[in-house]
Amino acid sequence: MTMFHQLMAKPWVTAQGKVDDLYAGGASSALAKRLALRVFLAVVAVLFFLLVTAYGTRMAYEDWRPAPQVSLLWANTLVLILSSIALQWAQYSVRRGRMDAMRVGLLAAGAFTVVFLFGQFLAWRQLATMVYFDVMNPAVAFFYLITGVHGLHLVGGLVAWGRTVARVWGDFDVGKVRQSVELCTTYWHFLLLVWLVLFGLLFTGNNLDLLLKLCGIR
Amino acid sequence: MDYVAHDASDFARPAEVEEMELYHPKTFIGKYIWSQDAKVIAVQYAITAIGIGLVALVLSWLMRLQLAFPNSFSFIDPSNYLQFVTMHGMIMVIYLLTALFLGGFGNYLIPLMVGARDMVFPYVNMVSYWVYLTAVLLLVASFFVPGGPTGAGWTLYPPQAILQGTPGATWGIILMLVSLAFFIIGFTMGGLNYVVTVLQARTRGMTMMRLPLTVWGIFTATVLALLAFPALFVSAIMMMLDVTLGTSFFMPAIVSMGQQLDYTGGSPVLFQHLFWFFGHPEVYIVALPAFGIVSDLISVHARKNIFGYRMMVWAIVAIGGLSFIVWAHHMYVSGMNPYFGFFFATTTLIIAVPTALKVYNWVLTLWRGNIHLTVPMLFAIGFIFTFINGGLTGLFLGNVTVDVPLSDTMFVVAHFHMVMAIAPILVVFGAIYHWYPKITGRMLNDTLGKFHFWVTFVGSYAIYYPMHYLGFAGVPRRYYAIGGTNFIPESAQALNASITIAALIVGVVQVVFLYNLVWSYFKGKPSGSNPWSATTLEWQTADTPPKHGNFGETLPVVYRWAYDYSVPGAKEDFIPQNVPPRDVVLSSNKT
C-alpha cells in the first residue's frame, strides 16, 4: 500500500478493520538496517544541500573571489569512482557466492578510498601553498569546509567497511556479510554522488552564473 | 456501525514479527547505567532533562529578579543578565523540551505503543543517551570557564556572538557550539531509532493508521528534527571555524572596540537563515509530540474516541511539512525583501489552518464526552487554553507590519512562552501524571497534583498575560534595565514586579511536583496495570512496570484502532487494542 492510501484509511470502520488485521507486523532486522541507512542518508543529504545553498548564496555577493583551481581534484574524483566500482563488484560477487572476488572488491574499495582521502589532503596542502591562499576568502574557507565534511563521512564509512572486512575471513554468516557489503555499497555510491555534485558545482570552474540565475540567487 | 463483532474466524494467529535478540544484562550497571532498554534510557533522558531544566528555571528567576527590582542584587550585572537569558532559552528549548519529548517520552512510549520489545537498535539508543549527557555536561561546564557561558542570546547571532565585549566570547561560545554539535549527533542516533522502530517494528495488526496519535506526533517530530538539526549543525561548525581559525563565513568586515578586525566578507544574514531553518521546525519538534500526547489524554479521560482521527494525522503531517517553509518570519526585522516577507507571512498564516483544525477536534472530542477531571485531564485542558492564546498572538506576529514594531518587545516573549513553553510543559506534566503509574506501578498523589496544576496554570497566566501589555507599551526584551524612557509608563514597573512574584511562586511550586514524584515512588497508591482504563498497548503489558522485553512471552496482536472508548453495545467503556472482536464482552441489555 502506498503512503497515500495508508493515510486515507478509516481505521474505525469494520471493513477497514478486516484489512488492517491482515498486516503481518514488522519486517526483519535486515530491512530495518536498510531503512535506517536510507534515513541517515536523507539527513546527510540535507546537510550537504544546506552547505551548497550557503555556498551559492555567498557566491552571489559582489565581492566574491573564486578559489584557485586545484587540478588534483580530477584525479581524486577518478579514484573515488574506482572505489565505488570496486564495491559494486564486491556486491555483485557476494550475491553470486564468489567470496574471493568479494574480498578483492572490498579491499580494493578500501584502498581506493584511503588514496582518495590522502589525495584530498594533498589538495588541501596544495591550496594552502598557493599565492591566492587566504583563509579570509569565503571561497577558500568553503573549499576546506565542504571537502572536510565529505571526507569525514568517508572516514565514518571506513569504520563500517573495517567491521565488514574483519568479518569476511574464516567461517562467517554469508547473509550478514552480504548485507554489510550491500549497505557499504549504498553508502559509497551516495557519497560518490554527493562528491560529484560538490565537485561539479564548486571546484571545476567558477562560471556558474547561469545556474545562480536559474535559482534566482543572482 | 458495528464496532464490536466482526467475524473473527482465525484471529488467534501469533504476531509474525521477527523476535529480536535482546541483550540480557546481569549486573546493576548493565541494567540501570549502561542500559540498552529503551524504558531505562527514557528515564535517564527524562531525569537529565528535568535536572538541567531546573537550572534554567533558576536562571529565569534571576532574570525576573533583575527586571522587577533593578539594582537590588549585586550578583546580577549586565553581563550575567545576558548569560542568564541565553542559557535559559537554549536549555529550555533544546536540552529540556526536545530531549524530554523525543528522548524521554519517545523512548518510553514508542516500543510499548507499537507493540515492540525494544527499539530496533538498542545499542545505538544507549550511545545516544550518553552523547546527550556529554552535551549537557559541556553546557554546564561553560558556567565554570573564564568569562562564563555565552551571553549572545539563544539565537547566537554573529557577529556579536563571537566579538569581544559579548559575555563568554572566549570560551563560553566555543563550549556552546561544541555542546550543540554533540546534542545533534546524539539526537540523530536516537532519531534513527524512533523512525525505524515506528516504520519497521510494529506488531501484527498495528497499521500506521491504528497508531495512537502520541506515536504519530513523536514520529513526525523526529522526522522534522532529523531534517532540521543539520542546519544548526552546519551553522555551529561554520561559526566554530570563524571563532577558532579566523574564517569569515558569517563575519563581515567589522570594527570592534575601535579596532578593525581581520574578518572580511562574511554574511551574518546567512547565519540567520541557517539558524531559523532549524529554529522554526524546532517549534514543531516540541509542539507535535505535545499535540499527539494531548490528543490521547483527552480521549482517554473523556472516555470518547478522538474526533477526526484521520484529520488529526493529516494535520500533524501537514504542519510538519509547512514548518519548513515559514522560517523567515523570525527575520522580518533583518531587512529582507518585502516580497520575501509577504511569502513567509502567507505560509505562516496557512500553517494556522491545520493547527486550528486540531484545536477544534480536541474541543469536539470533549463535547458531550464523559469527562473525568483527573490531573492529566486538567493539564490537557489547560494546554488547550494556553495554546489557543499563544497561537492567536502568533497570527498577529506572523504579519510583517505588526511584527516589525512588536518584534523587540515583551509581546514576543509573552507569545512564544505561551505557545511553546507553557503549553508544551503543561502537556509534559499531564503526560507524567498519566504514565507515571505505568513507569513505577504507583499513582501520583491526586491532591498534590491538583494543587500543582492550579498554581502552575493560573500562575502562568499571571506571568505571561500582563506581559503582552508590557509589550504593547513598548517595553523592550533582552534589556538589563529599561533606563530613562519616557514612553513607558511608571506602572510598567509595578507590573514587572507582579510578574516576577508570580514567576517565583510558580517556580517554587514545582518542588511540590518533585516531592510528589519521589514520595509516590515509595508511598503512592498501587496503580494496577491499567488505572485509567485505556485502550493502548502500553496498558496491556503482563507486568507493571513492564519488564525488559515489554510484553512477556508473546507479542500482542492488534485488532482495532486506539480509540475504542464507550463503544455502543460493549459492556466496558473501553476495548483494548489487543482484544479480538469475539472476546468483547457485550452489555447485558443487548441481545
PDB file of C-alpha atoms in Angstrom, chain A:
ATOM      1  CA  MET A   1       0.000   0.000   0.000  1.00  0.00           C
ATOM      2  CA  THR A   2       1.290   3.419  -0.817  1.00  0.00           C
ATOM      3  CA  MET A   3       1.741   6.023   1.872  1.00  0.00           C
ATOM      4  CA  PHE A   4      -1.157   7.965   0.387  1.00  0.00           C
ATOM      5  CA  HIS A   5      -3.506   5.011   0.572  1.00  0.00           C
ATOM      6  CA  GLN A   6      -2.480   4.314   4.138  1.00  0.00           C
ATOM      7  CA  LEU A   7      -3.268   7.859   5.137  1.00  0.00           C
ATOM      8  CA  MET A   8      -6.698   7.573   3.527  1.00  0.00           C
ATOM      9  CA  ALA A   9      -7.694   4.548   5.608  1.00  0.00           C
ATOM     10  CA  LYS A  10     -10.527   4.849   8.109  1.00  0.00           C
ATOM     11  CA  PRO A  11      -9.323   2.635  10.962  1.00  0.00           C
ATOM     12  CA  TRP A  12     -12.608   2.800  12.851  1.00  0.00           C
ATOM     13  CA  VAL A  13     -14.677   1.200  10.073  1.00  0.00           C
ATOM     14  CA  THR A  14     -15.325  -2.535  10.335  1.00  0.00           C
ATOM     15  CA  ALA A  15     -14.376  -3.245   6.732  1.00  0.00           C
ATOM     16  CA  GLN A  16     -11.063  -1.457   7.166  1.00  0.00           C
ATOM     17  CA  GLY A  17     -10.539  -3.422  10.379  1.00  0.00           C
ATOM     18  CA  LYS A  18     -10.526  -6.651   8.407  1.00  0.00           C
ATOM     19  CA  VAL A  19      -7.910  -5.243   6.051  1.00  0.00           C
ATOM     20  CA  ASP A  20      -5.793  -3.939   8.918  1.00  0.00           C
ATOM     21  CA  ASP A  21      -5.916  -7.279  10.724  1.00  0.00           C
ATOM     22  CA  LEU A  22      -4.020  -8.781   7.803  1.00  0.00           C
ATOM     23  CA  TYR A  23      -0.985  -6.588   8.465  1.00  0.00           C
ATOM     24  CA  ALA A  24       1.600  -9.169   9.485  1.00  0.00           C
ATOM     25  CA  GLY A  25       3.763  -6.974  11.651  1.00  0.00           C
ATOM     26  CA  GLY A  26       7.223  -5.537  11.368  1.00  0.00           C
ATOM     27  CA  ALA A  27       9.812  -6.803   8.986  1.00  0.00           C
ATOM     28  CA  SER A  28      13.182  -8.386   9.569  1.00  0.00           C
ATOM     29  CA  SER A  29      16.155  -6.657  11.156  1.00  0.00           C
ATOM     30  CA  ALA A  30      17.799  -6.619   7.721  1.00  0.00           C
ATOM     31  CA  LEU A  31      15.074  -4.363   6.393  1.00  0.00           C
ATOM     32  CA  ALA A  32      15.363  -2.217   9.489  1.00  0.00           C
ATOM     33  CA  LYS A  33      19.055  -1.666   8.881  1.00  0.00           C
ATOM     34  CA  ARG A  34      18.464  -0.783   5.256  1.00  0.00           C
ATOM     35  CA  LEU A  35      15.779   1.682   6.215  1.00  0.00           C
ATOM     36  CA  ALA A  36      17.990   3.187   8.909  1.00  0.00           C
ATOM     37  CA  LEU A  37      20.752   3.751   6.363  1.00  0.00           C
ATOM     38  CA  ARG A  38      18.330   5.431   3.997  1.00  0.00           C
ATOM     39  CA  VAL A  39      17.014   7.730   6.685  1.00  0.00           C
ATOM     40  CA  PHE A  40      20.574   8.562   7.644  1.00  0.00           C
ATOM     41  CA  LEU A  41      21.424   9.309   4.012  1.00  0.00           C
ATOM     42  CA  ALA A  42      18.470  11.685   3.915  1.00  0.00           C
ATOM     43  CA  VAL A  43      19.944  13.510   6.907  1.00  0.00           C
ATOM     44  CA  VAL A  44      23.355  13.676   5.213  1.00  0.00           C
ATOM     45  CA  ALA A  45      21.727  14.886   2.000  1.00  0.00           C
ATOM     46  CA  VAL A  46      20.127  17.763   3.881  1.00  0.00           C
ATOM     47  CA  LEU A  47      23.472  18.596   5.433  1.00  0.00           C
ATOM     48  CA  PHE A  48      25.198  18.883   2.056  1.00  0.00           C
ATOM     49  CA  PHE A  49      22.234  20.599   0.477  1.00  0.00           C
ATOM     50  CA  LEU A  50      22.489  23.305   3.115  1.00  0.00           C
ATOM     51  CA  LEU A  51      26.232  23.664   2.606  1.00  0.00           C
ATOM     52  CA  VAL A  52      25.759  24.017  -1.149  1.00  0.00           C
ATOM     53  CA  THR A  53      22.936  26.504  -0.653  1.00  0.00           C
ATOM     54  CA  ALA A  54      25.073  28.546   1.710  1.00  0.00           C
ATOM     55  CA  TYR A  55      27.863  28.488  -0.863  1.00  0.00           C
ATOM     56  CA  GLY A  56      25.557  29.538  -3.683  1.00  0.00           C
ATOM     57  CA  THR A  57      24.097  32.363  -1.630  1.00  0.00           C
ATOM     58  CA  ARG A  58      27.541  33.620  -0.767  1.00  0.00           C
ATOM     59  CA  MET A  59      28.632  33.436  -4.421  1.00  0.00           C
ATOM     60  CA  ALA A  60      26.011  35.935  -5.391  1.00  0.00           C
ATOM     61  CA  TYR A  61      27.691  38.697  -3.371  1.00  0.00           C
ATOM     62  CA  GLU A  62      29.559  41.428  -5.213  1.00  0.00           C
ATOM     63  CA  ASP A  63      32.916  40.745  -3.607  1.00  0.00           C
ATOM     64  CA  TRP A  64      33.051  37.045  -4.449  1.00  0.00           C
ATOM     65  CA  ARG A  65      36.563  35.905  -5.327  1.00  0.00           C
ATOM     66  CA  PRO A  66      36.651  32.320  -6.611  1.00  0.00           C
ATOM     67  CA  ALA A  67      39.095  29.892  -5.046  1.00  0.00           C
ATOM     68  CA  PRO A  68      42.053  28.880  -7.218  1.00  0.00           C
ATOM     69  CA  GLN A  69      41.511  25.616  -9.025  1.00  0.00           C
ATOM     70  CA  VAL A  70      43.255  22.513  -7.787  1.00  0.00           C
ATOM     71  CA  SER A  71      43.630  20.120 -10.695  1.00  0.00           C
ATOM     72  CA  LEU A  72      44.480  17.216  -8.373  1.00  0.00           C
ATOM     73  CA  LEU A  73      40.765  17.001  -7.606  1.00  0.00           C
ATOM     74  CA  TRP A  74      40.170  15.489 -11.045  1.00  0.00           C
ATOM     75  CA  ALA A  75      42.439  12.583 -10.152  1.00  0.00           C
ATOM     76  CA  ASN A  76      40.812  12.237  -6.743  1.00  0.00           C
ATOM     77  CA  THR A  77      37.393  12.084  -8.332  1.00  0.00           C
ATOM     78  CA  LEU A  78      38.556   9.288 -10.571  1.00  0.00           C
ATOM     79  CA  VAL A  79      39.871   7.345  -7.568  1.00  0.00           C
ATOM     80  CA  LEU A  80      36.594   7.742  -5.713  1.00  0.00           C
ATOM     81  CA  ILE A  81      34.716   6.453  -8.760  1.00  0.00           C
ATOM     82  CA  LEU A  82      37.039   3.433  -8.757  1.00  0.00           C
ATOM     83  CA  SER A  83      36.293   2.722  -5.100  1.00  0.00           C
ATOM     84  CA  SER A  84      32.575   2.747  -5.862  1.00  0.00           C
ATOM     85  CA  ILE A  85      33.106   0.399  -8.798  1.00  0.00           C
ATOM     86  CA  ALA A  86      35.119  -1.941  -6.585  1.00  0.00           C
ATOM     87  CA  LEU A  87      32.336  -2.064  -4.017  1.00  0.00           C
ATOM     88  CA  GLN A  88      29.775  -2.650  -6.717  1.00  0.00           C
ATOM     89  CA  TRP A  89      31.958  -5.558  -7.831  1.00  0.00           C
ATOM     90  CA  ALA A  90      32.073  -6.867  -4.255  1.00  0.00           C
ATOM     91  CA  GLN A  91      28.302  -6.683  -4.019  1.00  0.00           C
ATOM     92  CA  TYR A  92      27.889  -8.409  -7.377  1.00  0.00           C
ATOM     93  CA  SER A  93      30.251 -11.168  -6.238  1.00  0.00           C
ATOM     94  CA  VAL A  94      28.736 -11.783  -2.826  1.00  0.00           C
ATOM     95  CA  ARG A  95      25.304 -12.077  -4.377  1.00  0.00           C
ATOM     96  CA  ARG A  96      26.646 -14.841  -6.603  1.00  0.00           C
ATOM     97  CA  GLY A  97      28.562 -16.546  -3.820  1.00  0.00           C
ATOM     98  CA  ARG A  98      32.041 -15.701  -5.109  1.00  0.00           C
ATOM     99  CA  MET A  99      33.683 -14.917  -1.820  1.00  0.00           C
ATOM    100  CA  ASP A 100      37.228 -14.423  -3.084  1.00  0.00           C
ATOM    101  CA  ALA A 101      36.135 -11.873  -5.642  1.00  0.00           C
ATOM    102  CA  MET A 102      34.122 -10.163  -2.920  1.00  0.00           C
ATOM    103  CA  ARG A 103      37.183  -9.914  -0.689  1.00  0.00           C
ATOM    104  CA  VAL A 104      39.207  -8.429  -3.522  1.00  0.00           C
ATOM    105  CA  GLY A 105      36.480  -5.930  -4.272  1.00  0.00           C
ATOM    106  CA  LEU A 106      36.167  -4.920  -0.624  1.00  0.00           C
ATOM    107  CA  LEU A 107      39.889  -4.476  -0.095  1.00  0.00           C
ATOM    108  CA  ALA A 108      40.290  -2.563  -3.346  1.00  0.00           C
ATOM    109  CA  ALA A 109      37.440  -0.246  -2.395  1.00  0.00           C
ATOM    110  CA  GLY A 110      39.077   0.475   0.953  1.00  0.00           C
ATOM    111  CA  ALA A 111      42.433   1.105  -0.680  1.00  0.00           C
ATOM    112  CA  PHE A 112      40.963   3.482  -3.253  1.00  0.00           C
ATOM    113  CA  THR A 113      39.117   5.319  -0.522  1.00  0.00           C
ATOM    114  CA  VAL A 114      42.265   5.794   1.505  1.00  0.00           C
ATOM    115  CA  VAL A 115      44.020   7.048  -1.624  1.00  0.00           C
ATOM    116  CA  PHE A 116      41.167   9.460  -2.233  1.00  0.00           C
ATOM    117  CA  LEU A 117      41.380  10.809   1.302  1.00  0.00           C
ATOM    118  CA  PHE A 118      45.139  11.196   1.002  1.00  0.00           C
ATOM    119  CA  GLY A 119      44.621  12.947  -2.316  1.00  0.00           C
ATOM    120  CA  GLN A 120      42.161  15.338  -0.698  1.00  0.00           C
ATOM    121  CA  PHE A 121      44.724  16.045   1.993  1.00  0.00           C
ATOM    122  CA  LEU A 122      47.329  16.794  -0.689  1.00  0.00           C
ATOM    123  CA  ALA A 123      44.847  19.110  -2.383  1.00  0.00           C
ATOM    124  CA  TRP A 124      44.448  20.944   0.926  1.00  0.00           C
ATOM    125  CA  ARG A 125      48.222  21.312   1.144  1.00  0.00           C
ATOM    126  CA  GLN A 126      48.475  22.486  -2.459  1.00  0.00           C
ATOM    127  CA  LEU A 127      45.842  25.125  -1.964  1.00  0.00           C
ATOM    128  CA  ALA A 128      47.494  26.304   1.226  1.00  0.00           C
ATOM    129  CA  THR A 129      50.752  26.976  -0.591  1.00  0.00           C
ATOM    130  CA  MET A 130      49.207  28.922  -3.458  1.00  0.00           C
ATOM    131  CA  VAL A 131      49.729  32.638  -3.581  1.00  0.00           C
ATOM    132  CA  TYR A 132      45.997  33.248  -3.665  1.00  0.00           C
ATOM    133  CA  PHE A 133      45.502  31.427  -0.418  1.00  0.00           C
ATOM    134  CA  ASP A 134      43.626  33.477   2.096  1.00  0.00           C
ATOM    135  CA  VAL A 135      41.583  31.925   4.879  1.00  0.00           C
ATOM    136  CA  MET A 136      39.525  35.120   4.890  1.00  0.00           C
ATOM    137  CA  ASN A 137      38.308  34.367   1.383  1.00  0.00           C
ATOM    138  CA  PRO A 138      34.945  32.609   1.791  1.00  0.00           C
ATOM    139  CA  ALA A 139      35.531  30.532  -1.344  1.00  0.00           C
ATOM    140  CA  VAL A 140      38.697  29.091   0.169  1.00  0.00           C
ATOM    141  CA  ALA A 141      37.067  28.522   3.537  1.00  0.00           C
ATOM    142  CA  PHE A 142      34.126  26.787   1.880  1.00  0.00           C
ATOM    143  CA  PHE A 143      36.560  24.604  -0.032  1.00  0.00           C
ATOM    144  CA  TYR A 144      38.105  23.323   3.185  1.00  0.00           C
ATOM    145  CA  LEU A 145      34.787  23.019   4.964  1.00  0.00           C
ATOM    146  CA  ILE A 146      32.974  21.092   2.259  1.00  0.00           C
ATOM    147  CA  THR A 147      35.834  18.749   1.367  1.00  0.00           C
ATOM    148  CA  GLY A 148      36.429  18.235   5.094  1.00  0.00           C
ATOM    149  CA  VAL A 149      32.824  17.324   5.864  1.00  0.00           C
ATOM    150  CA  HIS A 150      32.692  14.992   2.868  1.00  0.00           C
ATOM    151  CA  GLY A 151      35.983  13.375   3.891  1.00  0.00           C
ATOM    152  CA  LEU A 152      34.744  12.828   7.449  1.00  0.00           C
ATOM    153  CA  HIS A 153      31.719  10.995   6.120  1.00  0.00           C
ATOM    154  CA  LEU A 154      34.020   8.718   4.146  1.00  0.00           C
ATOM    155  CA  VAL A 155      36.106   8.096   7.257  1.00  0.00           C
ATOM    156  CA  GLY A 156      32.920   7.094   9.047  1.00  0.00           C
ATOM    157  CA  GLY A 157      32.172   4.785   6.149  1.00  0.00           C
ATOM    158  CA  LEU A 158      35.622   3.263   6.512  1.00  0.00           C
ATOM    159  CA  VAL A 159      34.755   2.268  10.075  1.00  0.00           C
ATOM    160  CA  ALA A 160      31.758   0.280   8.817  1.00  0.00           C
ATOM    161  CA  TRP A 161      33.929  -1.035   5.991  1.00  0.00           C
ATOM    162  CA  GLY A 162      36.556  -2.174   8.506  1.00  0.00           C
ATOM    163  CA  ARG A 163      33.962  -4.065  10.529  1.00  0.00           C
ATOM    164  CA  THR A 164      32.809  -5.772   7.359  1.00  0.00           C
ATOM    165  CA  VAL A 165      36.339  -6.700   6.293  1.00  0.00           C
ATOM    166  CA  ALA A 166      37.054  -8.130   9.743  1.00  0.00           C
ATOM    167  CA  ARG A 167      34.094 -10.420   9.266  1.00  0.00           C
ATOM    168  CA  VAL A 168      34.865 -11.992   5.891  1.00  0.00           C
ATOM    169  CA  TRP A 169      37.675 -14.356   6.902  1.00  0.00           C
ATOM    170  CA  GLY A 170      37.230 -17.934   8.141  1.00  0.00           C
ATOM    171  CA  ASP A 171      33.709 -19.099   8.871  1.00  0.00           C
ATOM    172  CA  PHE A 172      31.157 -16.386   8.515  1.00  0.00           C
ATOM    173  CA  ASP A 173      27.455 -15.827   8.154  1.00  0.00           C
ATOM    174  CA  VAL A 174      27.039 -15.161   4.438  1.00  0.00           C
ATOM    175  CA  GLY A 175      23.714 -13.441   4.888  1.00  0.00           C
ATOM    176  CA  LYS A 176      25.116 -10.902   7.322  1.00  0.00           C
ATOM    177  CA  VAL A 177      28.209 -10.232   5.250  1.00  0.00           C
ATOM    178  CA  ARG A 178      26.096  -9.818   2.171  1.00  0.00           C
ATOM    179  CA  GLN A 179      24.005  -7.248   3.941  1.00  0.00           C
ATOM    180  CA  SER A 180      27.039  -5.360   5.244  1.00  0.00           C
ATOM    181  CA  VAL A 181      28.510  -5.236   1.759  1.00  0.00           C
ATOM    182  CA  GLU A 182      25.236  -4.005   0.338  1.00  0.00           C
ATOM    183  CA  LEU A 183      24.944  -1.280   2.957  1.00  0.00           C
ATOM    184  CA  CYS A 184      28.551  -0.186   2.361  1.00  0.00           C
ATOM    185  CA  THR A 185      27.921  -0.088  -1.370  1.00  0.00           C
ATOM    186  CA  THR A 186      24.843   2.082  -0.986  1.00  0.00           C
ATOM    187  CA  TYR A 187      26.723   4.438   1.296  1.00  0.00           C
ATOM    188  CA  TRP A 188      29.711   4.709  -1.053  1.00  0.00           C
ATOM    189  CA  HIS A 189      27.552   5.321  -4.100  1.00  0.00           C
ATOM    190  CA  PHE A 190      25.722   8.001  -2.210  1.00  0.00           C
ATOM    191  CA  LEU A 191      28.904   9.727  -1.114  1.00  0.00           C
ATOM    192  CA  LEU A 192      30.221   9.493  -4.679  1.00  0.00           C
ATOM    193  CA  LEU A 193      27.069  11.150  -5.923  1.00  0.00           C
ATOM    194  CA  VAL A 194      27.414  13.868  -3.312  1.00  0.00           C
ATOM    195  CA  TRP A 195      31.016  14.357  -4.307  1.00  0.00           C
ATOM    196  CA  LEU A 196      30.188  14.624  -8.000  1.00  0.00           C
ATOM    197  CA  VAL A 197      27.632  17.299  -7.220  1.00  0.00           C
ATOM    198  CA  LEU A 198      30.035  19.152  -4.950  1.00  0.00           C
ATOM    199  CA  PHE A 199      32.876  18.811  -7.422  1.00  0.00           C
ATOM    200  CA  GLY A 200      30.820  19.834 -10.414  1.00  0.00           C
ATOM    201  CA  LEU A 201      29.260  22.729  -8.618  1.00  0.00           C
ATOM    202  CA  LEU A 202      32.118  24.089  -6.611  1.00  0.00           C
ATOM    203  CA  PHE A 203      35.509  23.090  -7.885  1.00  0.00           C
ATOM    204  CA  THR A 204      35.544  22.545 -11.636  1.00  0.00           C
ATOM    205  CA  GLY A 205      35.222  26.163 -12.566  1.00  0.00           C
ATOM    206  CA  ASN A 206      33.574  29.284 -11.374  1.00  0.00           C
ATOM    207  CA  ASN A 207      31.323  30.106 -14.236  1.00  0.00           C
ATOM    208  CA  LEU A 208      28.082  29.195 -12.515  1.00  0.00           C
ATOM    209  CA  ASP A 209      26.387  32.405 -13.461  1.00  0.00           C
ATOM    210  CA  LEU A 210      23.634  30.659 -15.393  1.00  0.00           C
ATOM    211  CA  LEU A 211      22.849  28.289 -12.545  1.00  0.00           C
ATOM    212  CA  LEU A 212      22.687  31.048  -9.988  1.00  0.00           C
ATOM    213  CA  LYS A 213      20.384  32.987 -12.271  1.00  0.00           C
ATOM    214  CA  LEU A 214      18.167  29.953 -12.681  1.00  0.00           C
ATOM    215  CA  CYS A 215      17.951  29.594  -8.917  1.00  0.00           C
ATOM    216  CA  GLY A 216      17.073  33.254  -8.659  1.00  0.00           C
ATOM    217  CA  ILE A 217      20.038  33.926  -6.404  1.00  0.00           C
ATOM    218  CA  ARG A 218      21.864  36.277  -8.765  1.00  0.00           C
TER     219      ARG A 218
END
